[in-house]
């Protein structure tokens, strides 16, 4: 069946409409709804968004927006998307050792997804939590002041959850 | 000078984010005062008198910014810039999560000042928790009659919505943020026209930082004249400094403007981590030129003092670097950030930031030569001073060139020639 918003996404979409005088403003929130439904943004979903918003929004425009922003996954990611900050403050606090630890533990390189599709590890630029580095964002949640021991514990909790 | 709280007075209350707590400590009293007893002009004048300068980075006088909004029949929009993303900067997230009602109150007062009836709080998408907290606070405010039609029965209408960014540092630049809010790529716009004349949906728009809005209720409560007595003459008020790097107690500290940097590092933040010597300080977010330890010890935390050292107070992000810091590595990481975040519109930025990053990588791994250093300096001259639409390329230059100049030795030691000589 062709993609359409899930019930929850449809509800949120309806709540969004009156908030903006221009329908084009709905594109970014709609892409998040698509990602919440599917885990990533694909052409079918982007076409659906273009159709739901209607003129003057086209698939090309939605695609252009989606590819500009880093938070839209252009391909599927693992159930747990581990994003480790590598920028200056986190680096000073030892983020490299956290990334190495996570990659070696999961047996994957940065940017890869594990074979069982459970984990994706990415290095990101700045998560805006610089005083509490090293910091990782796993799905929606921030994990701060990481040490190899604490990330080890977090990984085993994820393993149990998954 | 030193620690002084206005915004963070109730930071230790577990429920500081709730309407109930905020009202219990006098929250929304300034809103009542502003809407029922003050004209728009009086609000703008009070903020002008306070000397409040924007807390996002540029430090532009807030009252003047509001004063630029033309009196037209077009809708006027008010936007809160919560797209915090400059490396080192992490103060707004705390305000968003702990004091969302202070932000909302500040925005409603600002709305009346510029005759706006629709506002947006644009928050970086990674701040899921903050976004949820602000959404809840907005709902609470609607239910309490503090937002929407006829606020508190005082005859003013203002609607507010929360908008999530999607991962693009450049959207912190106000015209890029406006494009993003309009459902486009976050490309900065050529100015003029400035947002005050043609911003969101081509209408007059004011964009202010989270911390800037949070100061507004305090200014209205205590009057601009009283507020101006805090801090220094040209940099009034308190400032949230987000301190990271090699200090014993990194974190967010609210201090009076003009506090000596030495006091911030050694007294407030507990001194250097592992008692190492201070090597350098990046005083206002990653794009502010680095200060040597000697310069840092003479600086006070206000716009003028930092500017006199040819740097910027910027976003209030202070990154402390100890003697053990590898400045080649940190400079490379900053260049990597700017190359990653360049929106790609302007050639000097799109090409320049990547080129500088690649050259720094060569130097970092011991494959660089004197020519690469010269090339970085030559490239940087073509990336600054108005060659691009927005200042991202300038920011990259400011993060790289002063470090390479002030710590020339450290870079020279990594050059291939030097490495082979030392072996």
Coordinates of C-alpha atoms in Angstrom, one line a residue:
Chain A
X1 CA 0.0 0.0 0.0
X2 CA 1.3 3.5 -0.8
X3 CA 2.6 5.4 2.1
X4 CA 0.4 7.8 4.0
X5 CA 0.9 9.4 7.5
X6 CA 0.3 7.1 10.4
X7 CA -2.6 8.1 12.6
X8 CA -0.4 9.9 15.0
X9 CA 1.5 11.8 12.3
X10 CA -1.8 12.7 10.6
X11 CA -3.0 14.2 14.0
X12 CA 0.2 16.2 14.3
X13 CA 0.0 17.3 10.7
X14 CA -3.5 18.7 11.3
X15 CA -2.3 20.6 14.4
X16 CA 0.5 22.1 12.4
X17 CA -1.5 23.5 9.5
X18 CA -3.0 26.6 11.3
X19 CA 0.4 27.6 12.8
X20 CA 1.8 28.9 9.5
X21 CA 0.5 31.4 7.0
X22 CA 2.5 29.6 4.2
X23 CA 2.0 25.9 3.6
X24 CA 5.7 25.6 2.5
X25 CA 6.7 25.9 6.2
X26 CA 5.1 22.5 6.7
X27 CA 7.9 20.8 4.8
X28 CA 10.4 20.4 7.7
X29 CA 7.9 19.2 10.2
X30 CA 6.4 16.8 7.7
X31 CA 9.8 15.3 6.9
X32 CA 10.1 14.6 10.7
X33 CA 6.7 13.0 10.6
X34 CA 7.8 10.8 7.7
X35 CA 11.0 9.9 9.5
X36 CA 9.0 9.0 12.6
X37 CA 6.8 6.7 10.6
X38 CA 9.5 5.1 8.4
X39 CA 12.8 5.6 10.1
X40 CA 14.2 7.6 7.2
X41 CA 13.0 9.8 4.3
X42 CA 12.5 8.1 1.0
X43 CA 11.3 9.3 -2.4
X44 CA 7.8 7.8 -2.0
X45 CA 7.4 9.6 1.4
X46 CA 8.7 12.9 0.0
X47 CA 6.3 12.7 -3.0
X48 CA 3.5 12.1 -0.5
X49 CA 4.5 15.3 1.5
X50 CA 4.6 17.3 -1.7
X51 CA 1.2 16.1 -2.6
X52 CA -0.3 16.7 0.8
X53 CA 1.1 20.2 1.0
X54 CA 0.2 20.9 -2.7
X55 CA 1.2 23.8 -5.0
X56 CA 3.8 25.3 -5.1
X57 CA 5.6 22.5 -3.3
X58 CA 7.1 19.9 -5.6
X59 CA 9.0 16.7 -4.9
X60 CA 12.2 18.4 -6.2
X61 CA 11.7 21.1 -3.5
X62 CA 11.1 18.6 -0.7
X63 CA 14.1 16.6 -1.8
X64 CA 16.2 19.7 -1.9
X65 CA 15.2 20.5 1.7
X66 CA 15.6 17.0 3.0
X67 CA 19.2 16.7 1.6
X68 CA 20.3 20.0 3.1
X69 CA 19.7 19.0 6.7
X70 CA 21.7 16.4 8.6
X71 CA 18.9 15.1 10.8
X72 CA 16.9 13.6 8.0
X73 CA 18.2 10.0 7.4
X74 CA 18.5 9.5 3.7
X75 CA 18.9 5.7 4.3
X76 CA 17.7 3.4 7.0
X77 CA 19.7 3.6 10.3
X78 CA 19.9 1.1 13.1
X79 CA 17.4 0.8 15.8
X80 CA 19.8 2.7 18.0
X81 CA 21.5 5.6 16.2
X82 CA 24.6 6.5 18.2
X83 CA 25.9 9.9 17.4
X84 CA 29.1 10.9 19.1
X85 CA 30.2 14.5 19.2
X86 CA 33.8 15.0 17.9
X87 CA 34.1 18.8 18.1
X88 CA 36.5 20.8 20.2
X89 CA 35.1 20.6 23.7
X90 CA 34.1 16.9 23.4
X91 CA 37.5 16.2 21.8
X92 CA 39.2 17.9 24.7
X93 CA 37.2 15.8 27.1
X94 CA 38.2 12.6 25.3
X95 CA 35.5 11.8 22.7
X96 CA 37.9 10.0 20.4
X97 CA 38.3 7.2 23.0
X98 CA 34.5 6.9 23.3
X99 CA 34.1 6.6 19.5
X100 CA 36.9 4.0 19.3
X101 CA 35.4 2.1 22.2
X102 CA 31.9 2.0 20.7
X103 CA 33.1 1.0 17.2
X104 CA 35.3 -1.8 18.5
X105 CA 32.6 -3.1 20.8
X106 CA 30.1 -3.2 18.0
X107 CA 32.6 -4.3 15.4
X108 CA 31.7 -1.5 12.9
X109 CA 33.3 1.6 11.6
X110 CA 32.1 5.2 11.9
X111 CA 29.2 5.7 9.6
X112 CA 28.3 2.1 9.4
X113 CA 25.3 0.1 10.6
X114 CA 25.7 -3.3 12.3
X115 CA 24.7 -6.4 10.3
X116 CA 21.7 -7.0 12.6
X117 CA 20.6 -3.4 11.9
X118 CA 20.5 -2.7 15.6
X119 CA 23.2 0.0 15.7
X120 CA 24.4 2.9 13.5
X121 CA 27.4 4.8 14.7
X122 CA 28.1 8.4 13.5
X123 CA 30.5 11.1 14.5
X124 CA 28.8 14.5 14.6
X125 CA 30.0 18.0 14.7
X126 CA 28.6 19.7 17.8
X127 CA 25.6 18.6 20.0
X128 CA 25.6 21.9 22.0
X129 CA 26.4 20.2 25.3
X130 CA 30.0 21.3 25.4
X131 CA 30.4 21.5 29.2
X132 CA 29.4 18.0 29.7
X133 CA 31.6 16.2 27.1
X134 CA 32.1 13.7 25.8
X135 CA 28.5 13.6 24.7
X136 CA 26.6 11.1 22.6
X137 CA 23.1 11.3 21.3
X138 CA 21.4 7.9 21.1
X139 CA 18.1 8.4 19.3
X140 CA 16.4 11.2 21.1
X141 CA 18.4 11.1 24.3
X142 CA 21.7 12.8 25.3
X143 CA 24.3 10.9 27.3
X144 CA 26.9 13.2 28.9
X145 CA 30.2 13.1 30.7
X146 CA 30.9 9.7 29.1
X147 CA 33.7 7.5 30.0
X148 CA 34.7 4.1 28.4
X149 CA 33.1 2.5 31.4
X150 CA 29.8 4.4 31.3
X151 CA 29.4 3.9 27.5
X152 CA 30.0 0.2 28.0
X153 CA 27.2 0.2 30.5
X154 CA 24.9 2.1 28.2
X155 CA 25.7 -0.3 25.3
X156 CA 24.8 -3.3 27.5
X157 CA 21.5 -1.7 28.5
X158 CA 20.7 -1.1 24.8
X159 CA 21.6 -4.7 24.1
X160 CA 19.1 -5.8 26.7
X161 CA 16.4 -3.4 25.4
X162 CA 16.9 -4.4 21.8
Chain B
X1 CA 31.9 41.7 39.8
X2 CA 31.4 38.0 39.8
X3 CA 28.5 35.6 40.2
X4 CA 25.2 37.5 40.0
X5 CA 21.9 35.9 39.1
X6 CA 19.0 37.4 37.3
X7 CA 18.0 34.6 34.9
X8 CA 19.2 31.7 36.9
X9 CA 18.1 32.7 40.4
X10 CA 15.8 29.6 40.6
X11 CA 18.0 27.2 38.9
X12 CA 17.9 24.8 41.8
X13 CA 14.2 24.4 41.8
X14 CA 13.4 21.0 40.3
X15 CA 10.1 22.3 38.7
X16 CA 11.6 25.6 37.4
X17 CA 10.2 24.8 34.0
X18 CA 6.5 24.7 35.1
X19 CA 4.1 27.6 35.0
X20 CA 3.2 27.0 38.6
X21 CA 6.8 27.5 39.8
X22 CA 7.4 30.4 37.5
X23 CA 4.3 32.3 38.7
X24 CA 5.2 31.5 42.3
X25 CA 8.4 33.5 42.0
X26 CA 6.8 36.5 40.3
X27 CA 6.7 35.2 36.7
X28 CA 4.4 36.9 34.2
X29 CA 4.2 40.0 36.5
X30 CA 6.3 41.9 34.0
X31 CA 4.0 40.8 31.2
X32 CA 1.0 42.3 33.1
X33 CA 2.9 45.5 33.6
X34 CA 4.0 45.7 30.0
X35 CA 0.6 45.0 28.5
X36 CA -1.6 47.0 30.9
X37 CA 0.6 50.0 31.8
X38 CA 3.1 50.5 29.0
X39 CA 2.9 51.6 25.4
X40 CA 4.9 49.8 22.7
X41 CA 7.2 52.8 22.6
X42 CA 7.8 52.8 26.3
X43 CA 8.8 49.1 26.2
X44 CA 11.2 49.7 23.3
X45 CA 12.6 52.7 25.2
X46 CA 13.0 50.8 28.4
X47 CA 14.9 48.1 26.6
X48 CA 17.0 50.7 24.9
X49 CA 17.7 52.4 28.2
X50 CA 18.8 49.1 29.7
X51 CA 21.6 48.8 27.1
X52 CA 20.7 45.2 26.6
X53 CA 22.8 43.7 23.8
X54 CA 21.9 40.6 21.9
X55 CA 23.2 37.5 23.5
X56 CA 23.4 35.3 20.4
X57 CA 26.8 36.5 19.2
X58 CA 26.8 39.8 17.5
X59 CA 25.9 41.9 20.6
X60 CA 23.7 44.3 18.7
X61 CA 21.6 46.6 20.9
X62 CA 18.2 44.9 21.3
X63 CA 16.1 48.0 21.7
X64 CA 17.5 49.5 18.6
X65 CA 16.7 46.2 16.7
X66 CA 13.1 46.4 17.8
X67 CA 13.0 50.1 16.9
X68 CA 13.8 49.3 13.3
X69 CA 10.5 47.6 12.7
X70 CA 8.5 49.9 10.4
X71 CA 4.9 50.9 11.2
X72 CA 3.1 49.1 8.4
X73 CA -0.1 47.2 8.0
X74 CA 1.8 44.1 7.2
X75 CA 2.0 41.3 9.8
X76 CA 5.1 41.5 11.9
X77 CA 6.8 38.4 13.1
X78 CA 8.8 37.6 16.2
X79 CA 11.3 34.7 16.2
X80 CA 13.3 33.2 19.0
X81 CA 16.6 31.9 17.7
X82 CA 17.2 28.7 19.7
X83 CA 19.4 27.1 17.1
X84 CA 22.4 26.9 19.4
X85 CA 25.3 25.2 17.6
X86 CA 28.5 27.2 17.7
X87 CA 31.1 24.8 19.2
X88 CA 31.6 25.6 22.9
X89 CA 28.1 27.1 23.2
X90 CA 25.6 25.4 25.4
X91 CA 23.8 28.0 27.5
X92 CA 20.5 28.3 25.6
X93 CA 19.7 24.6 26.1
X94 CA 19.7 25.2 29.8
X95 CA 17.4 28.2 29.5
X96 CA 15.1 26.3 27.2
X97 CA 14.8 23.3 29.5
X98 CA 14.7 25.1 32.8
X99 CA 13.1 28.5 32.1
X100 CA 10.7 28.1 29.1
X101 CA 8.2 30.5 30.7
X102 CA 10.8 33.2 31.1
X103 CA 11.4 32.9 27.4
X104 CA 7.7 33.0 26.6
X105 CA 7.1 36.0 28.8
X106 CA 10.0 37.8 27.2
X107 CA 8.7 37.1 23.8
X108 CA 5.1 38.3 24.6
X109 CA 6.5 41.6 25.9
X110 CA 8.8 41.9 22.8
X111 CA 5.7 41.1 20.6
X112 CA 3.8 44.0 22.1
X113 CA 6.9 46.3 21.6
X114 CA 6.9 45.6 17.8
X115 CA 3.2 45.0 17.4
X116 CA 3.6 41.3 16.4
X117 CA 0.8 38.8 16.8
X118 CA 2.6 35.7 15.7
X119 CA 5.8 34.3 17.0
X120 CA 7.9 31.2 16.5
X121 CA 10.5 29.5 18.8
X122 CA 13.0 27.9 16.5
X123 CA 15.0 25.3 18.4
X124 CA 17.8 23.1 17.1
X125 CA 16.3 19.7 16.3
X126 CA 18.8 17.7 18.4
X127 CA 17.3 19.3 21.5
X128 CA 14.4 16.8 21.7
X129 CA 13.9 17.2 25.4
X130 CA 14.0 21.0 25.2
X131 CA 11.5 21.1 22.4
X132 CA 9.1 18.9 24.4
X133 CA 9.5 21.1 27.4
X134 CA 8.9 24.3 25.5
X135 CA 5.9 22.8 23.7
X136 CA 4.4 21.9 27.1
X137 CA 5.1 25.3 28.4
X138 CA 3.4 26.9 25.4
X139 CA 0.3 24.7 26.0
X140 CA 0.3 25.7 29.7
X141 CA 0.5 29.4 28.7
X142 CA -2.4 29.0 26.3
X143 CA -4.5 27.3 28.9
X144 CA -3.7 30.0 31.4
X145 CA -4.8 32.7 29.0
X146 CA -1.2 34.0 28.6
X147 CA -1.1 33.3 24.9
X148 CA -3.8 33.5 22.2
X149 CA -6.6 36.0 21.9
X150 CA -7.0 38.8 24.4
X151 CA -4.1 37.8 26.7
X152 CA -5.2 38.0 30.4
X153 CA -8.2 40.0 29.2
X154 CA -5.9 43.0 28.5
X155 CA -6.7 43.3 24.8
X156 CA -3.6 42.0 23.2
X157 CA -3.4 38.9 20.9
X158 CA -0.3 36.8 20.4
X159 CA 0.1 33.3 19.1
X160 CA 3.3 31.3 19.6
X161 CA 4.4 28.0 17.9
X162 CA 7.5 25.9 18.3
X163 CA 9.5 24.9 15.3
X164 CA 12.2 22.3 15.2
X165 CA 15.4 22.8 13.2
X166 CA 16.8 19.8 11.4
X167 CA 20.5 19.9 11.8
X168 CA 22.2 22.8 10.1
X169 CA 24.5 25.2 12.1
X170 CA 24.0 27.9 9.5
X171 CA 20.3 28.2 10.5
X172 CA 21.6 30.1 13.5
X173 CA 22.2 33.0 11.1
X174 CA 19.0 34.9 11.2
X175 CA 18.2 35.0 7.5
X176 CA 19.0 31.3 7.1
X177 CA 16.8 30.6 10.0
X178 CA 14.0 32.5 8.3
X179 CA 14.5 30.5 5.1
X180 CA 14.4 27.3 7.2
X181 CA 11.1 28.4 8.8
X182 CA 9.7 29.1 5.4
X183 CA 10.4 25.5 4.4
X184 CA 13.5 26.0 2.4
X185 CA 17.2 25.1 2.6
X186 CA 18.8 27.2 5.3
X187 CA 20.6 29.5 2.9
X188 CA 21.5 32.9 4.3
X189 CA 19.9 35.8 2.4
X190 CA 21.7 38.7 0.8
X191 CA 21.2 41.9 2.9
X192 CA 19.7 44.4 2.5
X193 CA 16.8 44.1 2.9
X194 CA 17.3 43.2 6.5
X195 CA 14.7 41.1 8.3
X196 CA 13.4 44.2 10.1
X197 CA 12.0 45.3 6.8
X198 CA 11.6 42.0 4.9
X199 CA 12.0 38.9 6.9
X200 CA 9.6 35.9 7.4
X201 CA 7.1 35.7 4.6
X202 CA 8.6 39.0 3.3
X203 CA 7.2 40.8 6.4
X204 CA 9.0 42.8 9.1
X205 CA 10.6 40.4 11.5
X206 CA 12.7 40.5 14.7
X207 CA 14.9 37.5 15.5
X208 CA 16.5 37.4 19.0
X209 CA 18.4 34.8 20.9
X210 CA 16.9 32.8 23.8
X211 CA 19.0 34.5 26.4
X212 CA 18.1 38.0 25.0
X213 CA 14.4 37.3 25.4
X214 CA 15.0 35.9 28.9
X215 CA 16.5 39.2 30.0
X216 CA 13.4 41.2 28.9
X217 CA 11.0 40.3 31.9
X218 CA 13.8 41.4 34.3
X219 CA 14.3 44.7 32.5
X220 CA 10.6 45.5 32.6
X221 CA 10.4 44.4 36.3
X222 CA 13.4 46.5 37.5
X223 CA 13.3 49.2 34.7
X224 CA 16.0 49.8 32.1
X225 CA 17.7 52.4 34.3
X226 CA 18.2 49.9 37.2
X227 CA 19.2 47.1 34.8
X228 CA 21.9 49.3 33.4
X229 CA 23.5 49.6 36.8
X230 CA 24.6 45.9 36.6
X231 CA 27.7 45.1 34.6
X232 CA 29.7 47.7 32.8
X233 CA 28.6 50.9 31.2
X234 CA 28.8 49.7 27.7
X235 CA 28.0 46.0 28.4
X236 CA 25.2 46.1 31.0
X237 CA 23.6 43.2 32.7
X238 CA 24.6 39.7 33.5
X239 CA 25.8 37.1 31.0
X240 CA 25.6 33.3 30.9
X241 CA 29.0 32.0 30.2
X242 CA 29.2 28.4 29.0
X243 CA 32.7 27.2 30.1
X244 CA 34.1 24.0 28.7
X245 CA 37.5 22.5 28.2
X246 CA 40.3 22.1 30.8
X247 CA 38.7 23.5 33.9
X248 CA 37.8 21.6 37.1
X249 CA 34.2 22.7 37.0
X250 CA 32.9 23.3 33.4
X251 CA 29.4 24.5 33.2
X252 CA 27.1 27.5 32.8
X253 CA 27.7 30.4 35.1
X254 CA 25.8 33.7 35.3
X255 CA 28.1 36.5 36.1
X256 CA 28.0 40.2 36.0
X257 CA 29.5 41.6 32.8
X258 CA 33.0 42.9 33.4
X259 CA 34.0 40.0 35.7
X260 CA 37.8 39.3 35.2
X261 CA 38.4 36.2 33.1
X262 CA 40.9 35.1 35.6
X263 CA 38.2 35.1 38.3
X264 CA 35.9 33.1 36.0
X265 CA 38.6 30.4 35.3
X266 CA 40.3 30.2 38.7
X267 CA 37.6 31.0 41.2
X268 CA 34.3 30.2 39.7
X269 CA 35.3 27.2 37.6
X270 CA 37.7 25.9 40.2
X271 CA 40.9 26.4 38.2
X272 CA 42.7 24.3 35.7
X273 CA 42.0 20.6 35.4
X274 CA 44.8 18.5 36.9
X275 CA 46.4 21.9 37.8
X276 CA 48.0 22.2 34.4
X277 CA 49.1 25.6 33.1
X278 CA 46.7 27.7 31.0
X279 CA 47.8 27.8 27.4
X280 CA 45.0 29.7 25.6
X281 CA 41.3 30.6 25.8
X282 CA 38.8 30.8 23.0
X283 CA 36.6 33.5 24.6
X284 CA 33.3 33.6 22.8
X285 CA 32.5 30.4 20.8
X286 CA 34.7 28.7 18.2
X287 CA 34.7 31.6 15.8
X288 CA 36.2 34.1 18.3
X289 CA 39.9 34.5 17.8
X290 CA 42.0 32.7 20.4
X291 CA 43.7 34.5 23.3
X292 CA 47.0 33.5 24.7
X293 CA 47.2 32.8 28.4
X294 CA 48.8 36.2 29.0
X295 CA 46.0 38.0 27.1
X296 CA 43.4 36.0 28.9
X297 CA 44.7 37.1 32.3
X298 CA 44.2 40.7 31.4
X299 CA 40.7 40.3 30.0
X300 CA 37.4 41.1 31.6
X301 CA 34.2 39.4 30.4
X302 CA 32.5 42.2 28.5
X303 CA 32.3 43.1 24.8
X304 CA 34.8 46.0 24.9
X305 CA 37.6 44.2 26.8
X306 CA 37.5 41.2 24.6
X307 CA 37.2 43.4 21.5
X308 CA 40.3 45.3 22.6
X309 CA 42.2 42.0 22.4
X310 CA 40.9 41.6 18.7
X311 CA 38.5 38.9 19.7
X312 CA 34.8 38.7 20.4
X313 CA 32.6 37.9 23.4
X314 CA 30.3 36.2 20.8
X315 CA 28.0 33.6 22.2
X316 CA 29.5 33.6 25.7
X317 CA 31.2 30.3 25.2
X318 CA 34.5 30.1 26.9
X319 CA 36.8 27.2 25.9
X320 CA 39.8 26.7 28.2
X321 CA 42.9 25.1 26.8
X322 CA 45.6 23.7 29.0
X323 CA 49.3 23.4 28.2
X324 CA 48.6 19.8 27.0
X325 CA 46.3 20.9 24.2
X326 CA 47.3 20.0 20.7
X327 CA 46.4 23.2 18.9
X328 CA 47.0 21.8 15.5
X329 CA 44.4 19.2 16.2
X330 CA 41.8 21.6 17.7
X331 CA 42.3 24.0 14.8
X332 CA 41.8 21.2 12.4
X333 CA 38.6 20.1 14.2
X334 CA 37.2 23.7 14.0
X335 CA 38.0 23.9 10.3
X336 CA 36.3 20.6 9.8
X337 CA 33.2 22.0 11.5
X338 CA 33.1 25.0 9.3
X339 CA 33.6 23.0 6.1
X340 CA 30.9 20.6 7.2
X341 CA 28.5 23.4 8.0
X342 CA 29.1 25.7 4.9
X343 CA 25.8 25.9 3.2
X344 CA 27.5 25.9 -0.2
X345 CA 26.0 29.1 -1.6
X346 CA 29.2 31.2 -1.9
X347 CA 32.3 29.9 -3.6
X348 CA 34.9 31.4 -1.2
X349 CA 33.2 29.6 1.7
X350 CA 32.2 26.4 -0.1
X351 CA 35.7 25.9 -1.5
X352 CA 37.7 27.8 1.1
X353 CA 36.5 26.0 4.2
X354 CA 37.1 22.6 2.7
X355 CA 40.5 23.6 1.3
X356 CA 41.7 25.0 4.7
X357 CA 40.5 21.9 6.4
X358 CA 42.3 19.6 4.0
X359 CA 45.5 21.7 4.4
X360 CA 45.3 21.5 8.2
X361 CA 44.8 17.8 7.9
X362 CA 48.0 17.6 5.9
X363 CA 49.8 19.6 8.6
X364 CA 48.2 17.6 11.4
X365 CA 49.5 14.3 10.0
X366 CA 53.0 15.6 9.4
X367 CA 52.7 15.9 5.7
X368 CA 52.4 19.7 5.5
X369 CA 55.0 22.2 4.3
X370 CA 55.6 25.9 4.6
X371 CA 53.8 26.3 1.4
X372 CA 50.6 24.9 2.9
X373 CA 50.8 27.4 5.7
X374 CA 51.2 30.2 3.2
X375 CA 48.3 28.8 1.2
X376 CA 46.0 28.8 4.2
X377 CA 46.9 32.5 4.9
X378 CA 46.4 33.4 1.2
X379 CA 43.1 31.5 1.0
X380 CA 41.8 33.1 4.2
X381 CA 42.3 36.6 2.7
X382 CA 39.8 35.6 0.0
X383 CA 37.3 34.2 2.5
X384 CA 36.8 37.3 4.8
X385 CA 35.6 40.8 4.7
X386 CA 32.4 40.6 2.8
X387 CA 33.3 38.1 0.1
X388 CA 30.4 36.0 1.1
X389 CA 26.7 36.4 1.9
X390 CA 27.1 35.5 5.6
X391 CA 30.0 35.4 8.0
X392 CA 30.6 31.6 8.1
X393 CA 33.7 31.9 6.0
X394 CA 34.9 34.7 8.2
X395 CA 34.2 32.6 11.2
X396 CA 36.4 29.8 9.8
X397 CA 39.2 32.3 9.2
X398 CA 38.9 33.6 12.7
X399 CA 39.0 30.2 14.2
X400 CA 42.2 29.3 12.2
X401 CA 44.4 32.2 11.4
X402 CA 44.9 33.8 14.9
X403 CA 45.8 30.4 16.3
X404 CA 48.3 29.8 13.5
X405 CA 49.8 33.3 14.0
X406 CA 49.9 33.3 17.8
X407 CA 51.1 29.7 18.1
X408 CA 53.3 29.6 15.0
X409 CA 55.9 27.4 16.7
X410 CA 53.4 24.7 17.3
X411 CA 52.4 24.5 13.7
X412 CA 56.0 24.8 12.4
X413 CA 57.0 21.8 14.5
X414 CA 54.4 19.7 12.7
X415 CA 55.6 20.5 9.2
X416 CA 57.2 17.7 7.3
X417 CA 60.6 19.5 7.1
X418 CA 60.7 19.9 10.8
X419 CA 59.5 16.4 11.5
X420 CA 62.3 14.9 9.3
X421 CA 64.8 17.2 10.9
X422 CA 63.8 16.1 14.4
X423 CA 64.2 12.5 13.5

